[in-house]
Structures are given as C-alpha cells and as structure tokens.
Coordinates of C-alpha atoms in Angstrom, one line a residue:
M1 CA 60.2 227.5 117.5
D2 CA 59.1 224.4 115.9
L3 CA 56.3 222.6 117.6
R4 CA 55.8 219.7 115.0
F5 CA 56.5 215.9 115.9
T6 CA 59.3 214.5 114.6
E7 CA 59.2 211.5 112.0
K8 CA 60.2 209.5 114.8
E9 CA 57.1 210.8 117.0
E10 CA 54.4 210.2 114.2
A11 CA 55.7 207.0 113.7
F12 CA 55.1 206.0 117.3
R13 CA 51.7 207.4 117.3
K14 CA 50.7 205.5 114.1
E15 CA 52.2 202.3 116.1
V16 CA 49.8 203.4 119.1
R17 CA 46.8 203.6 116.9
E18 CA 47.3 200.5 115.4
F19 CA 47.7 198.7 118.6
I20 CA 44.6 200.0 120.2
Q21 CA 42.4 199.2 117.0
R22 CA 44.4 195.4 116.9
E23 CA 44.1 195.0 120.8
L24 CA 40.7 195.9 121.7
P25 CA 37.9 193.5 121.2
P26 CA 34.9 194.3 118.6
G27 CA 31.9 196.4 120.2
W28 CA 34.0 197.3 123.2
S29 CA 33.0 200.9 123.1
G30 CA 29.1 199.3 124.1
V31 CA 30.7 198.2 127.3
Q32 CA 28.8 199.9 130.1
P33 CA 31.8 201.8 132.5
G34 CA 31.8 200.9 136.1
T35 CA 30.7 197.3 135.5
G36 CA 32.6 193.9 136.2
E37 CA 33.3 193.4 132.5
A38 CA 34.3 197.3 131.8
W39 CA 37.0 196.4 134.7
E40 CA 38.0 193.0 133.1
L41 CA 38.3 194.5 129.9
Q42 CA 40.7 197.5 131.6
R43 CA 42.8 194.9 133.3
R44 CA 43.3 192.7 129.9
F45 CA 44.1 195.8 128.0
T46 CA 46.6 197.7 130.2
R47 CA 48.4 194.5 130.5
K48 CA 49.0 194.1 127.3
L49 CA 50.3 198.0 127.5
G50 CA 52.5 196.7 130.0
Q51 CA 53.5 193.5 127.7
R52 CA 54.8 196.3 125.5
G53 CA 56.7 198.5 128.0
W54 CA 54.1 201.6 127.3
L55 CA 53.1 201.7 130.9
G56 CA 55.5 203.9 132.3
I57 CA 57.3 204.4 128.8
S58 CA 59.2 207.1 130.0
W59 CA 60.6 205.6 133.2
P60 CA 64.1 203.8 134.1
R61 CA 64.4 200.2 132.0
E62 CA 65.1 198.5 135.6
Y63 CA 61.6 199.7 136.6
G64 CA 59.9 198.2 133.6
G65 CA 59.9 201.5 131.1
Q66 CA 61.8 202.2 128.0
E67 CA 63.2 205.6 129.1
A68 CA 61.6 207.3 126.1
S69 CA 61.0 210.8 126.2
P70 CA 58.1 212.9 127.7
I71 CA 56.5 213.8 124.2
E72 CA 56.6 210.1 123.6
E73 CA 54.7 209.5 126.4
A74 CA 52.2 212.0 125.8
I75 CA 51.5 210.6 122.3
L76 CA 50.8 207.5 124.0
Y77 CA 48.2 209.1 126.5
E78 CA 46.8 211.6 123.8
E79 CA 45.8 208.5 121.1
I80 CA 44.8 206.4 124.3
A81 CA 42.4 209.3 125.6
Y82 CA 41.0 210.0 122.0
H83 CA 40.1 206.4 121.1
R84 CA 39.0 206.0 124.7
A85 CA 40.5 203.2 125.6
P86 CA 40.1 201.4 128.8
A87 CA 43.2 202.3 130.5
E88 CA 42.5 205.4 132.9
A89 CA 42.9 203.7 136.2
M90 CA 46.3 202.7 135.5
L91 CA 47.5 205.9 133.3
V92 CA 46.4 208.1 135.9
I93 CA 46.6 206.4 139.2
G94 CA 49.6 204.0 138.7
V95 CA 51.8 205.3 136.2
G96 CA 50.7 209.4 136.8
I97 CA 50.5 209.7 140.4
V98 CA 51.6 207.2 142.6
G99 CA 54.7 205.7 140.7
P100 CA 56.2 209.0 140.3
T101 CA 56.0 209.7 144.0
I102 CA 57.6 206.3 144.9
M103 CA 60.4 206.8 142.7
L104 CA 61.1 210.0 144.4
Y105 CA 60.9 209.2 148.1
G106 CA 60.6 205.4 148.1
S107 CA 63.5 203.3 149.5
P108 CA 65.0 201.1 147.2
E109 CA 63.2 198.2 148.7
Q110 CA 59.8 199.8 147.9
K111 CA 60.9 200.8 144.6
R112 CA 61.7 197.3 143.8
R113 CA 58.2 196.0 145.2
H114 CA 55.8 198.5 143.7
L115 CA 57.2 199.8 140.5
P116 CA 57.6 196.8 138.2
G117 CA 53.7 195.9 139.2
I118 CA 52.8 199.3 137.8
T119 CA 54.7 198.9 134.8
R120 CA 53.6 195.6 134.2
G121 CA 49.8 196.4 134.7
E122 CA 49.1 193.9 137.2
V123 CA 48.6 196.3 140.3
F124 CA 46.0 198.8 140.6
W125 CA 46.4 201.4 143.0
C126 CA 43.6 203.8 144.7
Q127 CA 44.4 207.1 146.7
G128 CA 43.2 207.4 150.4
F129 CA 43.7 211.5 150.9
T130 CA 40.0 212.9 150.8
E131 CA 38.0 212.4 154.5
P132 CA 34.4 213.5 154.9
G133 CA 35.8 216.7 157.3
S134 CA 38.7 217.4 154.8
G135 CA 38.6 218.3 151.4
S136 CA 40.2 221.2 150.3
D137 CA 41.8 221.7 153.7
L138 CA 43.4 218.3 153.0
A139 CA 46.0 219.0 156.3
S140 CA 43.0 218.8 158.7
L141 CA 42.5 215.1 158.2
Q142 CA 42.0 213.0 161.3
T143 CA 42.7 209.7 160.0
R144 CA 45.5 208.2 162.8
A145 CA 48.5 206.0 162.4
V146 CA 49.7 204.8 165.6
E147 CA 53.1 203.1 166.6
D148 CA 53.0 200.0 168.1
G149 CA 56.4 198.0 167.7
D150 CA 57.4 197.5 164.5
D151 CA 54.1 198.3 163.0
F152 CA 51.7 201.1 162.4
I153 CA 47.8 200.8 163.0
I154 CA 45.7 203.0 161.3
S155 CA 41.9 203.9 162.1
G156 CA 39.6 206.5 160.2
Q157 CA 37.6 206.9 156.9
K158 CA 38.4 208.2 153.6
T159 CA 35.9 209.4 151.2
F160 CA 35.3 209.9 147.4
I161 CA 37.9 207.6 146.9
S162 CA 37.8 206.2 143.1
V163 CA 38.5 202.2 142.4
A164 CA 39.1 201.4 146.0
H165 CA 36.6 198.3 145.6
L166 CA 38.7 197.0 142.8
A167 CA 42.0 198.5 143.7
D168 CA 45.0 196.2 144.9
W169 CA 47.0 198.8 147.3
C170 CA 46.3 202.4 148.5
Y171 CA 48.5 205.2 149.0
M172 CA 47.3 207.6 151.8
I173 CA 48.0 209.9 154.5
A174 CA 47.2 209.9 158.2
R175 CA 48.0 211.8 161.2
T176 CA 51.3 210.4 163.2
D177 CA 51.7 213.5 165.5
P178 CA 48.4 214.7 166.9
D179 CA 50.4 217.4 169.1
A180 CA 51.9 218.9 165.9
P181 CA 50.9 221.8 163.5
K182 CA 48.6 220.0 160.9
H183 CA 50.9 220.3 158.1
K184 CA 53.8 218.7 160.2
G185 CA 52.4 215.7 161.9
L186 CA 51.3 213.8 158.6
S187 CA 53.1 210.9 157.3
Y188 CA 52.5 208.8 153.9
F189 CA 51.7 205.2 154.0
L190 CA 51.4 202.4 151.0
V191 CA 48.9 200.1 152.4
D192 CA 47.9 196.6 151.0
M193 CA 44.0 197.0 150.5
K194 CA 43.7 193.1 151.4
S195 CA 45.0 194.1 155.5
P196 CA 42.4 193.1 157.9
G197 CA 40.0 195.9 158.7
I198 CA 39.7 197.8 155.9
T199 CA 36.1 198.0 154.6
V200 CA 34.9 199.4 151.1
R201 CA 31.4 200.7 150.8
P202 CA 30.2 201.9 147.3
L203 CA 28.9 205.4 146.3
I204 CA 26.6 205.7 143.4
S205 CA 27.4 208.6 141.3
M206 CA 24.8 210.7 139.8
T207 CA 25.4 208.5 136.4
G208 CA 24.2 205.2 138.2
L209 CA 27.5 204.0 138.3
H210 CA 29.7 202.6 141.0
H211 CA 33.4 204.3 140.5
I212 CA 34.0 205.9 144.0
N213 CA 33.8 204.7 147.5
D214 CA 34.0 205.2 151.3
V215 CA 36.7 203.4 152.6
F216 CA 37.0 202.5 156.6
F217 CA 40.0 201.6 158.3
D218 CA 39.6 200.1 161.7
D219 CA 42.6 199.5 163.5
V220 CA 44.5 198.3 160.3
R221 CA 47.9 196.8 161.4
V222 CA 50.5 197.7 158.6
P223 CA 54.3 196.9 158.8
R224 CA 56.7 200.0 159.3
E225 CA 57.8 199.3 155.5
S226 CA 54.5 200.5 154.5
L227 CA 56.0 204.1 156.0
L228 CA 57.0 206.1 152.7
C229 CA 60.2 208.0 153.5
E230 CA 60.3 209.8 156.9
K231 CA 57.7 210.1 159.5
N232 CA 56.1 213.1 159.8
R233 CA 57.2 214.6 156.6
G234 CA 54.2 213.5 154.7
W235 CA 52.7 216.6 153.9
Y236 CA 55.2 217.5 151.6
M237 CA 55.1 214.2 149.8
A238 CA 51.6 214.6 149.7
V239 CA 51.8 217.9 147.6
T240 CA 54.2 216.4 145.3
T241 CA 51.9 213.7 144.6
L242 CA 49.1 216.3 144.1
D243 CA 51.1 218.2 141.5
F244 CA 51.4 214.7 139.5
E245 CA 48.1 214.3 139.9
R246 CA 47.1 217.8 138.5
F247 CA 49.2 217.1 135.4
S248 CA 47.4 213.5 135.0
L249 CA 44.0 214.9 135.3
S250 CA 44.8 217.6 132.8
A251 CA 46.4 214.9 130.1
T252 CA 42.6 214.7 128.8
A253 CA 43.2 217.1 125.2
G254 CA 42.8 213.6 123.6
Y255 CA 39.6 212.7 125.0
V256 CA 37.9 216.2 124.7
R257 CA 39.2 216.1 121.0
R258 CA 37.6 212.9 120.2
S259 CA 34.3 214.5 121.8
L260 CA 34.6 217.7 119.7
D261 CA 35.0 215.9 116.3
E262 CA 31.8 213.5 117.3
L263 CA 30.0 216.9 117.9
I264 CA 31.0 218.3 114.7
E265 CA 30.0 215.3 112.8
Y266 CA 26.7 215.2 114.8
V267 CA 26.6 218.9 113.8
R268 CA 27.2 218.2 109.8
E269 CA 24.5 215.6 109.4
A270 CA 21.9 217.0 111.9
R271 CA 18.6 219.3 111.0
Q272 CA 16.7 221.2 113.2
N273 CA 13.6 223.2 112.3
G274 CA 14.1 222.6 108.7
G275 CA 17.3 223.7 108.5
A276 CA 21.2 222.0 108.8
L277 CA 22.9 222.8 112.1
A278 CA 26.3 223.2 110.5
E279 CA 24.7 226.5 108.6
D280 CA 23.7 228.1 112.2
R281 CA 26.5 230.7 112.6
N282 CA 26.5 230.7 116.5
I283 CA 27.2 227.1 116.5
R284 CA 29.9 227.2 113.9
Q285 CA 31.3 229.8 116.1
R286 CA 30.9 227.9 119.4
L287 CA 32.7 225.0 118.1
A288 CA 35.5 227.0 116.5
E289 CA 36.1 228.4 120.1
M290 CA 36.1 224.9 121.7
A291 CA 39.1 223.7 118.7
I292 CA 40.8 226.8 120.0
E293 CA 40.5 225.8 123.7
I294 CA 41.5 222.4 123.2
E295 CA 44.8 223.6 121.5
I296 CA 45.6 225.7 124.4
L297 CA 45.1 222.8 126.8
R298 CA 47.5 220.7 124.6
L299 CA 50.2 223.7 125.1
L300 CA 49.7 223.8 128.7
N301 CA 50.1 220.1 128.9
Y302 CA 53.5 220.4 126.8
R303 CA 54.5 223.2 128.7
V304 CA 54.3 220.8 131.9
L305 CA 56.3 218.1 129.8
W306 CA 59.1 220.3 129.0
M307 CA 59.3 220.9 132.6
H308 CA 59.9 217.1 133.0
T309 CA 62.7 217.1 130.4
Q310 CA 64.4 219.6 132.5
K311 CA 63.9 217.3 135.6
L312 CA 61.7 219.7 137.3
I313 CA 58.5 219.1 139.3
P314 CA 55.5 221.3 138.0
N315 CA 53.9 223.3 140.6
Y316 CA 51.6 226.1 139.4
E317 CA 51.9 224.9 136.1
A318 CA 50.2 221.8 136.8
S319 CA 47.3 223.7 138.4
M320 CA 46.9 225.9 135.3
A321 CA 46.9 222.8 133.3
K322 CA 44.3 221.0 135.3
L323 CA 42.0 224.2 136.3
Y324 CA 42.2 224.6 132.1
S325 CA 41.0 221.1 131.4
G326 CA 38.3 221.0 134.0
E327 CA 36.8 224.0 133.2
L328 CA 36.9 223.0 129.4
T329 CA 35.7 219.7 130.1
Q330 CA 32.4 221.3 131.8
R331 CA 32.2 223.8 128.7
L332 CA 32.2 221.4 125.9
A333 CA 29.7 219.3 127.5
H334 CA 27.5 222.1 127.8
T335 CA 28.1 222.9 124.3
G336 CA 26.9 219.7 123.1
M337 CA 23.7 219.8 125.4
Q338 CA 22.8 223.0 124.1
I339 CA 23.8 221.8 120.6
M340 CA 21.3 218.9 121.0
G341 CA 18.4 220.3 122.9
L342 CA 15.8 217.9 124.4
Y343 CA 17.9 215.1 122.5
G344 CA 21.1 215.6 124.5
Q345 CA 19.2 214.6 127.6
L346 CA 18.4 211.1 126.5
A347 CA 20.2 208.0 128.1
S348 CA 22.2 205.5 126.3
G349 CA 19.7 202.7 124.8
S350 CA 17.1 205.3 123.8
K351 CA 15.9 204.6 120.3
W352 CA 16.5 208.5 119.4
V353 CA 19.7 208.8 121.6
P354 CA 22.4 210.6 119.6
L355 CA 26.2 209.7 119.7
G356 CA 25.2 206.6 122.0
G357 CA 24.4 208.8 125.1
S358 CA 28.0 210.0 125.4
I359 CA 26.4 213.7 125.6
S360 CA 24.4 213.2 128.4
G361 CA 27.0 211.0 130.2
A362 CA 29.7 213.6 129.8
Y363 CA 27.4 216.4 130.9
L364 CA 26.7 214.4 134.1
N365 CA 30.3 213.3 134.7
S366 CA 31.7 217.1 133.9
V367 CA 30.4 218.0 137.2
S368 CA 33.5 216.3 139.1
A369 CA 36.3 217.8 136.7
T370 CA 36.3 220.9 138.8
I371 CA 36.2 219.4 141.9
Q372 CA 38.4 216.1 142.1
G373 CA 42.3 216.5 142.5
G374 CA 41.5 219.9 143.9
T375 CA 38.7 222.6 143.3
S376 CA 39.1 225.6 140.9
E377 CA 39.2 227.7 143.6
I378 CA 42.4 225.7 145.1
Q379 CA 43.9 225.4 141.4
R380 CA 43.4 229.6 141.1
T381 CA 44.9 230.4 144.6
I382 CA 47.8 228.5 143.6
V383 CA 48.4 229.9 140.5
A384 CA 48.3 233.4 142.3
V385 CA 50.6 232.6 145.3
R386 CA 52.9 230.7 143.6
G387 CA 52.7 231.3 140.1
L388 CA 52.3 235.4 140.3
G389 CA 53.9 235.8 144.0
L390 CA 50.5 237.5 145.8
P391 CA 50.1 237.2 149.0
R392 CA 47.5 234.6 150.2
G393 CA 43.9 236.2 151.1

C-alpha cells in the first residue's frame, strides 16, 4: 500500500498554497472572527474559490464542479484549514453538507436552482435541525409544517443555528404528520431566509462572539417546491445529512496540525523557571502524542474519502472520524493551556499573550467540538450499533 500523494496531487497542493497566500490580504489573520469584517472577507474569498472551480471541486461539471478526485478535495480542505483561510461556512455547510444532500435527493429543478450558487460561492446556508427540547433526540422535534393548498406553513423554533444571521437559505426538518411515529412524520425543507415570518436572534458564545442564533418561524409560508423529495420521509434524508455533516466537521486535520506546529515553535523559543520548555521531557512526549493523534485523524478521514470513491455513503465511519476529531481538538487545546500556564489564559490584544491569544480562544471554542453535529455519546452509540453490531442499550 502506497499512502504517498502523486506528483499531480502534490502540484495541486502547491497551487492551493500559492493561491491562499496571494489572495488573502495582508494582516487578514488579525481580523476578529464573528465580525462583519470577517464575514465580508469570507464572502470575497469563497467567491474567488468558486471562480477557480474549487468549491465542490469533486462535483459534476454541470453544477460547477471539476469532477476532481476526493483526494484532491481533501488536499484543498487540508490546506485551507492549515492556513486558516476564511471559508469554513461555505465548505462545511454548503459544499460539505447541504450540497451533497440535494444532489442525492433533490429534483432536477432543485439541483439546477441551488447547487450552482454553492459552487460559485454566492449562496450561504444554515441548518435548522436542533430545537430547545430536541438535541440528541432529533426526531422528537416539534416545529410544524402544515399543508395549505400549494404551500406549507411552518411554525416553531430552532436553536444553536450557526450563521443563521448571515445565511441566504436554510435546510431544515419539520413535523408534517403529528399522528405518525416520530421518525416517520418528518419532512425536509429548503427555506429562503428572507421569507416573511422568520426572526433571527443572536446567541453570544463564551468567547464573546456572535456565531450561533435562535431562529423563530412564525407561520412562514413556503412553496411546495421547497419540500425536498418525499413528504414524511425527511428523517431518512436528515440521517444522510448528518453523516455528511460528521465527516465535514471531522475534516480538521489541517487546522489541528497548524495549531500543533505553532505550539511546537512556542516551546522551542520559550523558557520557564530558568529552563527551556523544549528540554522538558513531559512536554516533548505530550507534543509527540499529539502529532501521532493528528496522523490517526488524517487516516480516519482518508478512509471516509476512499468510501466516496467507491460511491458509498459513510455511516459509522463518519461517526468515528467526527468523534476522534472533536475529542482531539479538545485534547490539543488543553495541552496548549497546560504548557503555557497562566499565559495561555490571556486574550488577544494583551501585551504578554503568546501566539496572539489563539490558545485561549481555541480552548473555549473546543467546548462545542464534542457537541455540535451530535455528541460524543451519540457517535459512540452509532459506532457500537452500526459498526460493531451490538444491541441498543
């Protein structure tokens, strides 16, 4: 087995790196995440990715892709993550989650309407799944969609919805048959966020940033063509969406590798208690363990990519990658905080803060890594039941 990249793939990696370095403005890394300036930068950058045909690079050409291999797509994701280029909202939500779902279940008209906007980097999406009383037990959601002639009228509340305040469209599930068993009475909708009756309210995270929201649907009228595929079959499509989401959230090997490289550089230069940190055996071993774990994550991701090349939809394999990614993100942030000590708690802008305050920010942000996209407990259950064939507990 040869796990090396081909010359063509390495040339593509070099092309992506040069593109990122050329297209991002000087000082862009200092832009505060979650601000209007950061969002506009992301919009401009993703449009440039779209112009190159790199959004949905493995998609069919008729939808704006290049029919590239999943390996080339992985290289693109790794480089964008490693350089922390501002493209997460489009790559994860649009290209990674809703786009593949529409390709799989959408009508020809839905594909023509929605997919090109994603690959051009012009249309941003948010996900309307989680509700105040329905998180891990997603099928218990209460948002209703009632037929009214050629329309559906949607009423209810979604919560913890990323970038809903900035999104153009929302993919969501709602209950269309309240008398059916909870998994069999749901339908999947594609909703224009400019529809009358939608209200978005910000939820400020512990980092002080606005990224997630409550979204209220107050008798929102949507046309029948907003229904994805078949009425009351939304749960089965949602499960596929979640598989796509888990893999998209796990594709963070580039990001954690960059964080590790920065931490290694800090250790090489820093001194504490009169000695160099790099000479501390415990720190050296801890960083070595992190390097090994990052390589494991890459291999888990490549396994899922291989399944894509075989036209297979990953299930428990995506859960394994997502579980490992989320917990590795937390372990790496915790390691950074331990190595830096009190300096790691300093926020961006402090005179003494190392690495621009990235460690404290990563530590706070990592709390959500084992919650979003399904908790670690849910992922372990999926692996146990569908991967190992164990009975449900």
